[in-house]
XYZ file of N, CA and C in Angstrom:
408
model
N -7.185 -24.159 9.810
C -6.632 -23.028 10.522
C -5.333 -22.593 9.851
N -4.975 -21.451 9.700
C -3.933 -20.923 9.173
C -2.731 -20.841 10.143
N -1.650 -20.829 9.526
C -0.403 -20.721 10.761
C 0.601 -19.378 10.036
N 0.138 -18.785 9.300
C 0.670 -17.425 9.276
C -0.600 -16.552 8.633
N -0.338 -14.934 8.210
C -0.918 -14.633 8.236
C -1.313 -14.153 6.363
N -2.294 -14.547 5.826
C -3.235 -14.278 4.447
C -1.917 -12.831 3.491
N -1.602 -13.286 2.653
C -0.918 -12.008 2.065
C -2.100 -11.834 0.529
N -2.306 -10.159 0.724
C -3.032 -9.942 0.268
C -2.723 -8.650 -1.062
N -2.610 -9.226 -2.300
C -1.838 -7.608 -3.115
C -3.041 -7.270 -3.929
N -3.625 -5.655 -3.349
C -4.290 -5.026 -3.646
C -4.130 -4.030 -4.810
N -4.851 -4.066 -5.758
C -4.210 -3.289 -6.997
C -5.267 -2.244 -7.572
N -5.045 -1.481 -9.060
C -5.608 -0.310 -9.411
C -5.169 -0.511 -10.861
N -5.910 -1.293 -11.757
C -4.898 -1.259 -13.298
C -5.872 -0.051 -13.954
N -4.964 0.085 -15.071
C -4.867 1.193 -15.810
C -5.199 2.381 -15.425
N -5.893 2.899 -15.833
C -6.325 4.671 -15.952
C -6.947 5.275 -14.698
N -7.491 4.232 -14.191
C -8.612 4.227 -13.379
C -8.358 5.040 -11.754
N -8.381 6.421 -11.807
C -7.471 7.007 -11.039
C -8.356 7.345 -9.500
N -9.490 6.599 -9.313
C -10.218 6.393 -8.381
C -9.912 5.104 -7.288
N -9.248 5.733 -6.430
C -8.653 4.473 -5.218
C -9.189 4.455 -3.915
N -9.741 5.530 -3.634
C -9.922 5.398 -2.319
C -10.778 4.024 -1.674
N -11.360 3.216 -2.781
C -12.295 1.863 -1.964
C -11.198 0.659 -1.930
N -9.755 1.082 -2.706
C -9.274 0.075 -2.866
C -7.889 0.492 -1.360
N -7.919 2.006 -1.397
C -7.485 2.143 -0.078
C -8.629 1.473 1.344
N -10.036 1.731 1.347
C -10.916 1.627 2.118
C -10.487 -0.392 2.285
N -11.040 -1.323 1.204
C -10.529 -2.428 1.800
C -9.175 -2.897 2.172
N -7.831 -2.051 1.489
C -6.326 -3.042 2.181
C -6.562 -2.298 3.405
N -6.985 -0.903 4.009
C -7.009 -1.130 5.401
C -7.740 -2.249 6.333
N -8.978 -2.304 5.727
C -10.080 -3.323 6.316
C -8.896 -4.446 6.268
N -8.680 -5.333 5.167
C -8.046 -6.579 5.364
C -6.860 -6.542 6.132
N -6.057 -5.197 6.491
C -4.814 -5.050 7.386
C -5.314 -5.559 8.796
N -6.469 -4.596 9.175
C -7.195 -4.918 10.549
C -7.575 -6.213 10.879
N -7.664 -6.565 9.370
C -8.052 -8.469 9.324
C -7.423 -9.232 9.953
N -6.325 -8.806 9.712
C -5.250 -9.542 10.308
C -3.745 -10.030 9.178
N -4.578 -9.503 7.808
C -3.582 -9.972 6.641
C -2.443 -9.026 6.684
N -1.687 -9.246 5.546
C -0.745 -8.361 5.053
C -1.059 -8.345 3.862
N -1.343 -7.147 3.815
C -1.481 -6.228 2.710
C -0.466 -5.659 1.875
N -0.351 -5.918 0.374
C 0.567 -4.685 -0.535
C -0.389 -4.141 -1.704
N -0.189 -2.812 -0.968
C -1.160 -1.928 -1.816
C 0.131 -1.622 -3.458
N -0.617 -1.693 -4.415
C 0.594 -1.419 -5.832
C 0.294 0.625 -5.964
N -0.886 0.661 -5.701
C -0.890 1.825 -5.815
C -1.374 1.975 -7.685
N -1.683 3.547 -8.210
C -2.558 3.407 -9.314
C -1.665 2.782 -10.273
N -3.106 3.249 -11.455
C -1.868 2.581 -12.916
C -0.972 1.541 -13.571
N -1.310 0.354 -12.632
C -0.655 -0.271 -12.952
C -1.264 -1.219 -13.951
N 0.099 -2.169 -14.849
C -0.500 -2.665 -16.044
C -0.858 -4.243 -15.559
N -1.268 -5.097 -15.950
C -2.014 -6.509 -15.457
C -0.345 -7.167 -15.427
N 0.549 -7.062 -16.200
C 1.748 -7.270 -16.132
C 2.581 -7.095 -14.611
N 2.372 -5.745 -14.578
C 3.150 -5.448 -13.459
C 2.371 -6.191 -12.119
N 0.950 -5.946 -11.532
C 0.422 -6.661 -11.011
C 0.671 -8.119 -10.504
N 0.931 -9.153 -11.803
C 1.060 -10.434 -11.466
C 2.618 -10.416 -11.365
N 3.849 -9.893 -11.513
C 4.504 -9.989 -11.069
C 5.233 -8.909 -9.866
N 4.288 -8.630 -9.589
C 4.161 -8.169 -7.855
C 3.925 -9.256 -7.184
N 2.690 -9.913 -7.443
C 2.187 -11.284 -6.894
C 2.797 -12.385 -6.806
N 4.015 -12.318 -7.599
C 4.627 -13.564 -7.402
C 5.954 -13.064 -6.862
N 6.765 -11.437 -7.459
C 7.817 -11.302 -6.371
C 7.353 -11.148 -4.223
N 6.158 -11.081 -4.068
C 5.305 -11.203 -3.073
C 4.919 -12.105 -2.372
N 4.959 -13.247 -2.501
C 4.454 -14.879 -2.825
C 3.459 -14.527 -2.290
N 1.982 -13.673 -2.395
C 0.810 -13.317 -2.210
C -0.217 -14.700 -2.389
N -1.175 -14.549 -1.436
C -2.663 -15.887 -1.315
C -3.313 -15.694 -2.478
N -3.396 -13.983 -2.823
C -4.536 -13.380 -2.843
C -4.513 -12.003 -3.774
N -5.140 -12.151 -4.931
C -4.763 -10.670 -5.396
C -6.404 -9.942 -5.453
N -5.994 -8.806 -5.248
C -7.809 -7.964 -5.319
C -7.511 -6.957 -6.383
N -8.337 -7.131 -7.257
C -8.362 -5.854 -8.041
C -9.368 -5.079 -7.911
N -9.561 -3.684 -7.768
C -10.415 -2.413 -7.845
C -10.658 -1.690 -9.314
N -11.371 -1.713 -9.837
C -11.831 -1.498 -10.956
C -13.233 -0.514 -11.024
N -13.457 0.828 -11.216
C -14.364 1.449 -11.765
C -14.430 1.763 -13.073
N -13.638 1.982 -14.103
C -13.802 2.519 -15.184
C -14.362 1.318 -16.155
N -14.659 0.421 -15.520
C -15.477 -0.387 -16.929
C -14.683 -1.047 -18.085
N -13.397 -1.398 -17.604
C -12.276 -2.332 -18.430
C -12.360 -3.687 -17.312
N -13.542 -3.932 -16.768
C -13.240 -5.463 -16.123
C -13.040 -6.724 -17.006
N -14.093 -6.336 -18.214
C -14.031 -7.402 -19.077
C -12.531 -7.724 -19.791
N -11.800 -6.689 -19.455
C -10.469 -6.840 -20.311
C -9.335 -6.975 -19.452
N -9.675 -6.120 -18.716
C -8.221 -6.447 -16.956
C -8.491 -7.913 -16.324
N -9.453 -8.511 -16.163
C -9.268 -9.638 -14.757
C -9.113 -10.940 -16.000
N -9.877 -11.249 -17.533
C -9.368 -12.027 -18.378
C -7.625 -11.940 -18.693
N -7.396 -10.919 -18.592
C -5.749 -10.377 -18.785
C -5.059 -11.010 -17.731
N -5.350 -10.458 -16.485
C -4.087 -11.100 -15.411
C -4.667 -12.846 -14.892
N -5.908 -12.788 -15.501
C -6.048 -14.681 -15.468
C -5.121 -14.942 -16.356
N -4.894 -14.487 -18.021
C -3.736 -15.720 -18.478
C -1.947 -15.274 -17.977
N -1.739 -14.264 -17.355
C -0.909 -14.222 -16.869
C -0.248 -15.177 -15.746
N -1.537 -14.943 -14.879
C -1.352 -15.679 -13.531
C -1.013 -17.177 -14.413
N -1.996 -17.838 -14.970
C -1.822 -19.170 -15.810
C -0.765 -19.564 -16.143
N 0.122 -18.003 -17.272
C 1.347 -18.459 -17.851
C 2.533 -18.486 -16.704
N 2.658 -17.694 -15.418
C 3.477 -17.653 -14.287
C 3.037 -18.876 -13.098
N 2.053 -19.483 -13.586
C 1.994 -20.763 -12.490
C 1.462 -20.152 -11.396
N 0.601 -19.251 -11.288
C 0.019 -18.865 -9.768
C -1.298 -19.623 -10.236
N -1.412 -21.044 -10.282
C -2.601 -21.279 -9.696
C -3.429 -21.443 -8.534
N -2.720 -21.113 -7.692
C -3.076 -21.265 -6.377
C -3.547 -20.105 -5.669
N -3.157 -18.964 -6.734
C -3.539 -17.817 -5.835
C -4.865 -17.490 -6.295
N -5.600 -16.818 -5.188
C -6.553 -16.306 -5.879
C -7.195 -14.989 -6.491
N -7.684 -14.671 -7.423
C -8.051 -13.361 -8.135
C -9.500 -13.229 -7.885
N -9.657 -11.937 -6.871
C -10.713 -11.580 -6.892
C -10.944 -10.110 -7.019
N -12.002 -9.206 -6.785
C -11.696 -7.912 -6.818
C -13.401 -6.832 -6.473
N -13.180 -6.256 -7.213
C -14.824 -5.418 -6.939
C -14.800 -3.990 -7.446
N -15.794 -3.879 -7.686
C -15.968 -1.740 -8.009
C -17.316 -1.977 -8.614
N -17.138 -1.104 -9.912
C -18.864 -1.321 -10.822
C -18.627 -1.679 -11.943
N -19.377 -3.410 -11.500
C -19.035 -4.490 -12.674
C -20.860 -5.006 -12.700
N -21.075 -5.414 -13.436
C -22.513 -5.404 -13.670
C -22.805 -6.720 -13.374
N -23.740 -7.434 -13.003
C -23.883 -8.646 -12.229
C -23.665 -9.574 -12.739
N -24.645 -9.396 -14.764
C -24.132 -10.096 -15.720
C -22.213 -11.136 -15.777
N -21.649 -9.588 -16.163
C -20.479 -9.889 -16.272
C -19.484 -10.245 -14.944
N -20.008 -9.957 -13.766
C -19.282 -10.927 -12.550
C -19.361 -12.301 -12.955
N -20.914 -12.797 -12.693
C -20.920 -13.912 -13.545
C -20.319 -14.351 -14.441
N -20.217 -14.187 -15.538
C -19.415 -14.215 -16.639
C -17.849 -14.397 -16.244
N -17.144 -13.698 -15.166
C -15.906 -13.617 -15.129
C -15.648 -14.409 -13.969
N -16.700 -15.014 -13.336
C -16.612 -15.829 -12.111
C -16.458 -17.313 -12.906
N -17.398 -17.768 -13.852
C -17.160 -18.544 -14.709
C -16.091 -18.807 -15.477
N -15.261 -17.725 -15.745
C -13.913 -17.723 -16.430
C -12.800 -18.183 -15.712
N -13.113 -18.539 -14.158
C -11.979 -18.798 -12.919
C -11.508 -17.480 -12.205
N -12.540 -16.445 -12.416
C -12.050 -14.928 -11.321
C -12.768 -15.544 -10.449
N -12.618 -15.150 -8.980
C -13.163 -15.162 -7.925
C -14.552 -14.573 -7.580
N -14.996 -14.622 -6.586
C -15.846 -13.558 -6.349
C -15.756 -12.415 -6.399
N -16.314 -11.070 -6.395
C -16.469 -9.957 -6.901
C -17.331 -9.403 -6.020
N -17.155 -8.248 -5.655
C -17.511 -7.329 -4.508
C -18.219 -6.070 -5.288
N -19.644 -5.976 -4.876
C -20.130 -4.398 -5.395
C -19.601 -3.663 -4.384
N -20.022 -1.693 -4.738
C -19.912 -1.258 -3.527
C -20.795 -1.415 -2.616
N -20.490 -1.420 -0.848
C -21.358 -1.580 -0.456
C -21.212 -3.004 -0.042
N -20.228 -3.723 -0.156
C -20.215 -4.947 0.362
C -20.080 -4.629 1.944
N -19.933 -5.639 2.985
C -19.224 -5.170 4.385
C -17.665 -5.961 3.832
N -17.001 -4.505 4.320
C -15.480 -5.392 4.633
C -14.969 -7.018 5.094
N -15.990 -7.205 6.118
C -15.849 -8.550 6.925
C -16.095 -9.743 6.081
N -17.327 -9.524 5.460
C -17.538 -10.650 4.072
C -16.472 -10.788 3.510
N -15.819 -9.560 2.759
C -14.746 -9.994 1.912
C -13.758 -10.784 2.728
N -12.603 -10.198 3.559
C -12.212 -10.368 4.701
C -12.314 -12.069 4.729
N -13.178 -12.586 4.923
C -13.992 -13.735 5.477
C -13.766 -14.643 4.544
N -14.290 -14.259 3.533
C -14.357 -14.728 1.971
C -12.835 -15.629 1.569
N -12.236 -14.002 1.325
C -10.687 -14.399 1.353
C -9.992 -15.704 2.135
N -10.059 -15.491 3.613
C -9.572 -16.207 4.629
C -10.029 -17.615 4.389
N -11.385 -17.922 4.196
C -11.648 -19.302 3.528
C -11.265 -19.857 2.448
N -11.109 -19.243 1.216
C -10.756 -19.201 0.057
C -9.062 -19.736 0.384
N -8.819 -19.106 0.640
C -7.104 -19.197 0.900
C -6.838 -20.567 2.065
N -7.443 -20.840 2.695
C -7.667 -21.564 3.679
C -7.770 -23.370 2.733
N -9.243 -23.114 2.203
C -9.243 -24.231 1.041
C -8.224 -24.702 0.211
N -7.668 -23.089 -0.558
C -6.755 -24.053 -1.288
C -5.278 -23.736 -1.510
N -4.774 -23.344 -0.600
C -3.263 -22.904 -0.344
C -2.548 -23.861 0.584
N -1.608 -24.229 0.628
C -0.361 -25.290 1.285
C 0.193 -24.243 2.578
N -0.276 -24.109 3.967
C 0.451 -23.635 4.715
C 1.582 -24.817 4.977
C-alpha cells in the first residue's frame, strides 16, 4: 500500500508536436489519484530526466508518435543510469510497433501503451510498478 501519492512526469521529446494523448493520460493519471507534471512539447531526453529528478518523480511516461522511439527511450535510459534514477520507472506509449516495444522492454523500458489502451490499465500498471519497487 502506498502512503503518499505516485508522482508521475509526463513528457513529449523532440519534434513531435502531437500531445493531446499525452494530455488525454496526465489527466487520466491526475483522476488516478497521482500527481502529475506535464513538461509540455519539445523537450530534449536531457531536459526530461532532469525534470525527473528536480521532481523526485516514481514514474516517467513518454508520448511518442513520430517514430524516434528507437532513439528517445534508449537515450533517457542512459541518462536516467548516469543520474542514478534507478528506481524510477520509464514507460510510455504512442505508435511503436510491437517488434520494437519488445525490443525496448528488453533494454529495461517499461511497458508501453498502444493507442487505445484503457487509461485504468496504465493507471494500474504504474501504481504496481511503483508499489514493487520504490521505498515509501
Amino acid at each position: 500500500m502506498l502512503n503518499r501519492p505516485v508522482r508521475v512526469l509526463v513528457a513529449k521529446v523532440g519534434l513531435d508536436g502531437h500531445d493531446r494523448g499525452a494530455k488525454v493520460i496526465a489527466t487520466a493519471l491526475r483522476d488516478a489519484g497521482m500527481e502529475v507534471i506535464y513538461t509540455g512539447l519539445r523537450q530534449t531526453p536531457e531536459m526530461v530526466v532532469n525534470a525527473a529528478l528536480q521532481e523526485d518523480v516514481d514514474a516517467i511516461g513518454i508520448s511518442i508518435l513520430s517514430g524516434a522511439h528507437m532513439t528517445v527511450f534508449p537515450k533517457i535510459m542512459a541518462l536516467m543510469k548516469e543520474k542514478q534514477l534507478n528506481d524510477v520507472l520509464l514507460t510510455g506509449g504512442g505508435i511503436i510497433p510491437e517488434d520494437d516495444m519488445q525490443q525496448l522492454n528488453e533494454s529495461g523500458v517499461g511497458r508501453l501503451f498502444a493507442p487505445g489502451t484503457p487509461t485504468t490499465e496504465i493507471a494500474d500498471y504504474i501504481r504496481t510498478w511503483v508499489a514493487e519497487h520504490r521505498e515509501f
